[in-house]
mmCIF file with all atom_site columns, C-alpha atoms in Angstrom:
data_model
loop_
_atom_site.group_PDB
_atom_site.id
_atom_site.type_symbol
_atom_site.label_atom_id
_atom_site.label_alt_id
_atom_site.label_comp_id
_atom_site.label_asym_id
_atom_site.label_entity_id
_atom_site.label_seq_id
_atom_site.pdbx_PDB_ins_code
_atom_site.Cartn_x
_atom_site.Cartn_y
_atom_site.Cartn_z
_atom_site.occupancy
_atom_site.B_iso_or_equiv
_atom_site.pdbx_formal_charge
_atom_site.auth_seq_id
_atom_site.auth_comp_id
_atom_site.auth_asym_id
_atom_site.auth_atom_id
_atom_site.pdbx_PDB_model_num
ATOM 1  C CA . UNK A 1 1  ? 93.054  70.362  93.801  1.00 67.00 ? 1  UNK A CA 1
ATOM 2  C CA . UNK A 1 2  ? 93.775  69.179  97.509  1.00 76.00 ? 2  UNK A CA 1
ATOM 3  C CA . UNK A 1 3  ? 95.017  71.658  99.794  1.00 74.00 ? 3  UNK A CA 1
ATOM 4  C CA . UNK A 1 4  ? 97.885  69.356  99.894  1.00 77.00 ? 4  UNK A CA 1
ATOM 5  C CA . UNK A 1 5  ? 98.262  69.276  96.264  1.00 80.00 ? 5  UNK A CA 1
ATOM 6  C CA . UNK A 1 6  ? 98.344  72.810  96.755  1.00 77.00 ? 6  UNK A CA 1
ATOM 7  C CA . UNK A 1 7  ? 101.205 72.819  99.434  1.00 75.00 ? 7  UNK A CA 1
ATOM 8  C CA . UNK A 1 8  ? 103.401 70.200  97.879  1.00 79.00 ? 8  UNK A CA 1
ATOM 9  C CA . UNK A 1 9  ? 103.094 72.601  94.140  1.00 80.00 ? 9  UNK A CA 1
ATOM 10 C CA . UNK A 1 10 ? 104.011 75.768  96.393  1.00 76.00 ? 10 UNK A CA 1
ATOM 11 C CA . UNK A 1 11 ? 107.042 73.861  98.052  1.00 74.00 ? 11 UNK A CA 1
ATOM 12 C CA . UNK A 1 12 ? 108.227 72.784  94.880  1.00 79.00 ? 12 UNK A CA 1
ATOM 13 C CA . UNK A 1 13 ? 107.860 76.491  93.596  1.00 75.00 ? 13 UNK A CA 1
ATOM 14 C CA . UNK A 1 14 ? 109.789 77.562  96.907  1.00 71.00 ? 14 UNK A CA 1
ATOM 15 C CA . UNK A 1 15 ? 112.784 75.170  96.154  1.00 73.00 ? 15 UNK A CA 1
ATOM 16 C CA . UNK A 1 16 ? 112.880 76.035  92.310  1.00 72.00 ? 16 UNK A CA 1
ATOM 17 C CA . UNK A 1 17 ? 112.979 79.681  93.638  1.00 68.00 ? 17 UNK A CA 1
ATOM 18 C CA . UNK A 1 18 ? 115.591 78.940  96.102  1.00 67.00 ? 18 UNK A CA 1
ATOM 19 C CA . UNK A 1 19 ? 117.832 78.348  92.983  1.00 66.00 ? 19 UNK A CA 1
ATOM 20 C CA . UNK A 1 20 ? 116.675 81.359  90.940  1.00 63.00 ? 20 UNK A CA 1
ATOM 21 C CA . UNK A 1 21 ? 116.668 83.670  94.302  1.00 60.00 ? 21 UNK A CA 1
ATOM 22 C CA . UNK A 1 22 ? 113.825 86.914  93.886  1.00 51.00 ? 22 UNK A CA 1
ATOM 23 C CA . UNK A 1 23 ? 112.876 86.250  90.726  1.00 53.00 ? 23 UNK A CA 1
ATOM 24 C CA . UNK A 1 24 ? 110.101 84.170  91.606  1.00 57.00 ? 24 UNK A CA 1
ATOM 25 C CA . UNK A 1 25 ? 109.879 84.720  95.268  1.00 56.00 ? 25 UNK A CA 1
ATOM 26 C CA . UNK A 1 26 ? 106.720 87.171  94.795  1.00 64.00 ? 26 UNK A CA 1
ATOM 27 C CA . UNK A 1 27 ? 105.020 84.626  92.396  1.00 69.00 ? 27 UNK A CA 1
ATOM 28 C CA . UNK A 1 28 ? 105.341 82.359  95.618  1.00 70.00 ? 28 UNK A CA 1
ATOM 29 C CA . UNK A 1 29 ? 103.933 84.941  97.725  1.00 71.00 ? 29 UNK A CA 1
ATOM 30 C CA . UNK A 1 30 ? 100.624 86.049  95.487  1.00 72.00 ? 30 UNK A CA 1
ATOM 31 C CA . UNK A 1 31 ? 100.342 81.984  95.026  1.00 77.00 ? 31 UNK A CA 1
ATOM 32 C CA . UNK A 1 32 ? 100.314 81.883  99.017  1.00 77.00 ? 32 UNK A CA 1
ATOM 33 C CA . UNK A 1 33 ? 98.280  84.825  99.506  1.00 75.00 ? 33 UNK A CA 1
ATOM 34 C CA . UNK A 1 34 ? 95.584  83.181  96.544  1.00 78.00 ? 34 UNK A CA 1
ATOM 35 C CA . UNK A 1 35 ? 95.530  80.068  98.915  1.00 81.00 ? 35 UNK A CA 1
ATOM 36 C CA . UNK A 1 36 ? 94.915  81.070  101.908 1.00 81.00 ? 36 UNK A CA 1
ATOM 37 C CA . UNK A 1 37 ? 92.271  83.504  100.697 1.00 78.00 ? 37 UNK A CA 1
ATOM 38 C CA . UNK A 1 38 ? 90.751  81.030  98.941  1.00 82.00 ? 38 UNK A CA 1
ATOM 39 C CA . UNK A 1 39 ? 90.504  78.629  101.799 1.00 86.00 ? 39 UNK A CA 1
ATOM 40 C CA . UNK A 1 40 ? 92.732  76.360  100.149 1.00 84.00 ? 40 UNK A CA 1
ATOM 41 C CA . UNK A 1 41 ? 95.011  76.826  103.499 1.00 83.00 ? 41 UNK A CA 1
ATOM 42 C CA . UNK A 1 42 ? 95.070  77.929  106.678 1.00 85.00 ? 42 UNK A CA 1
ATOM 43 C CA . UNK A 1 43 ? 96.612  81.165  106.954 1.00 77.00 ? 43 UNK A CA 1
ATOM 44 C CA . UNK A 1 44 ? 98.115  79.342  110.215 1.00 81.00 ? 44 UNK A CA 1
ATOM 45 C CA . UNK A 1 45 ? 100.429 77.064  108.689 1.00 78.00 ? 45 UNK A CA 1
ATOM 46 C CA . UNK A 1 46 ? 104.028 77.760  110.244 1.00 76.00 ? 46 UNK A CA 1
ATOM 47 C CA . UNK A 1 47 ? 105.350 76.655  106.497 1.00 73.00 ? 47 UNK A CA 1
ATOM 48 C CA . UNK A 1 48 ? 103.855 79.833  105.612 1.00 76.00 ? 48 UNK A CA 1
ATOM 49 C CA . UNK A 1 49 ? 106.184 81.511  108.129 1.00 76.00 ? 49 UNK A CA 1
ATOM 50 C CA . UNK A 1 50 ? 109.200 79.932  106.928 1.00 74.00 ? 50 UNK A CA 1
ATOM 51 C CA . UNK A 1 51 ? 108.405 80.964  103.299 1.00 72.00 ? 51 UNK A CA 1
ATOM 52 C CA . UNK A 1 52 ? 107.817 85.259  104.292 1.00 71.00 ? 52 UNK A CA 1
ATOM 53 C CA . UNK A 1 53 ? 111.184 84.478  106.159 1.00 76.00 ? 53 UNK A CA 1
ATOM 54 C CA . UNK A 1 54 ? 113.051 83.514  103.379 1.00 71.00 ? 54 UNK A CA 1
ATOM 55 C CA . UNK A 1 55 ? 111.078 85.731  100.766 1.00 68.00 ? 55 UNK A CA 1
ATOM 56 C CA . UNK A 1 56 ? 112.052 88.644  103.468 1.00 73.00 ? 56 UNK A CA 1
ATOM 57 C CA . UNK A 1 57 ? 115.850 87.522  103.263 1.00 76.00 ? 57 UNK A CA 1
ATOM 58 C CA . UNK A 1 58 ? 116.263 87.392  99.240  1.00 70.00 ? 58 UNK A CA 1
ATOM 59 C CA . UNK A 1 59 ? 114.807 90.788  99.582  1.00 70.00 ? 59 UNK A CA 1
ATOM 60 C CA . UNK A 1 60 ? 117.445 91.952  101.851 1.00 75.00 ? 60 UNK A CA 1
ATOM 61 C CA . UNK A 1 61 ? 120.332 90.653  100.406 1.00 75.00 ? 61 UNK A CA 1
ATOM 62 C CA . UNK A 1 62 ? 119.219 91.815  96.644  1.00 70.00 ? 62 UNK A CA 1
ATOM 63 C CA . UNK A 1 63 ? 119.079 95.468  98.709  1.00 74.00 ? 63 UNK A CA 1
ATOM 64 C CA . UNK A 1 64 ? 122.426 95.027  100.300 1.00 77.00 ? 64 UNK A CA 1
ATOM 65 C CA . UNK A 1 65 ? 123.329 94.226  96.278  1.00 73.00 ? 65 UNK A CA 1
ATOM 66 C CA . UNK A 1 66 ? 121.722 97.280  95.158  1.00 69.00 ? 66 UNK A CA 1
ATOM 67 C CA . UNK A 1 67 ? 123.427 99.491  97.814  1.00 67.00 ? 67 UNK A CA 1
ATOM 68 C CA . UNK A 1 68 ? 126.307 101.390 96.272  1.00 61.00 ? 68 UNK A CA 1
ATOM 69 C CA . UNK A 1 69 ? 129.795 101.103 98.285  1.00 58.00 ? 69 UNK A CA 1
ATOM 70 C CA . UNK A 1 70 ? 129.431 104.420 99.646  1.00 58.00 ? 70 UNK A CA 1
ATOM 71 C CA . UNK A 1 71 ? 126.077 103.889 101.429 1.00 54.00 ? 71 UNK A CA 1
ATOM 72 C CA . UNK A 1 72 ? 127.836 100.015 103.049 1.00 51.00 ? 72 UNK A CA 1
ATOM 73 C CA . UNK A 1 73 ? 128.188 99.804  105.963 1.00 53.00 ? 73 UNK A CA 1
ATOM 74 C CA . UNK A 1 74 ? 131.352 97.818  106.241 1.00 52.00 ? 74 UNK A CA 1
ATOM 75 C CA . UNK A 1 75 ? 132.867 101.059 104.545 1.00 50.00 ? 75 UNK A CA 1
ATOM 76 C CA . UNK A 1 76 ? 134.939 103.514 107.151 1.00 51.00 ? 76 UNK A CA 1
ATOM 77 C CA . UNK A 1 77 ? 133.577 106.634 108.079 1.00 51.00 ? 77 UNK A CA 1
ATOM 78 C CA . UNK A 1 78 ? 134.153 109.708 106.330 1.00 52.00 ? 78 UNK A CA 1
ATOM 79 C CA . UNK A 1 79 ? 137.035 111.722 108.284 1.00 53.00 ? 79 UNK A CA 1
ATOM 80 C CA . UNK A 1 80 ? 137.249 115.513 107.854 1.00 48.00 ? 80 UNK A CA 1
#
């Protein structure tokens, strides 16, 4: 397989994951990681960028998710 073939299977991952959110963000990022170590991409590429950017937002917003009211902090402080 190409290196292009490569890119265009990983950008159509990146959208499908887009959809589904985390769940297969770090699929994405091993398949990434297997390219570039492989040689099958540069680890250059500014796409690559773009995709740890968005992998690093999904994982901040499913921690915002996770974080219980209390711990927000759009919540008021605690007055004594």
């Amino acid at each position: 397989m190409s290196p292009l073939e490569v890119w265009a299977r990983l950008n159509h991952a990146r959208h499908n994951a887009a959809k589904e959110r985390i769940h297969f963000l770090s699929s994405i990022e091993c398949a990434l990681l297997f390219a570039v170590d492989n040689g099958l991409i540069p680890a250059e590429y500014p796409q690559l960028e773009q995709v740890n950017v968005m992998i690093h937002a999904g994982y901040q917003e499913d921690r915002r998710k996770a974080r219980p009211p209390s711990a927000s902090r759009e919540c008021s402080p605690i007055t004594y």
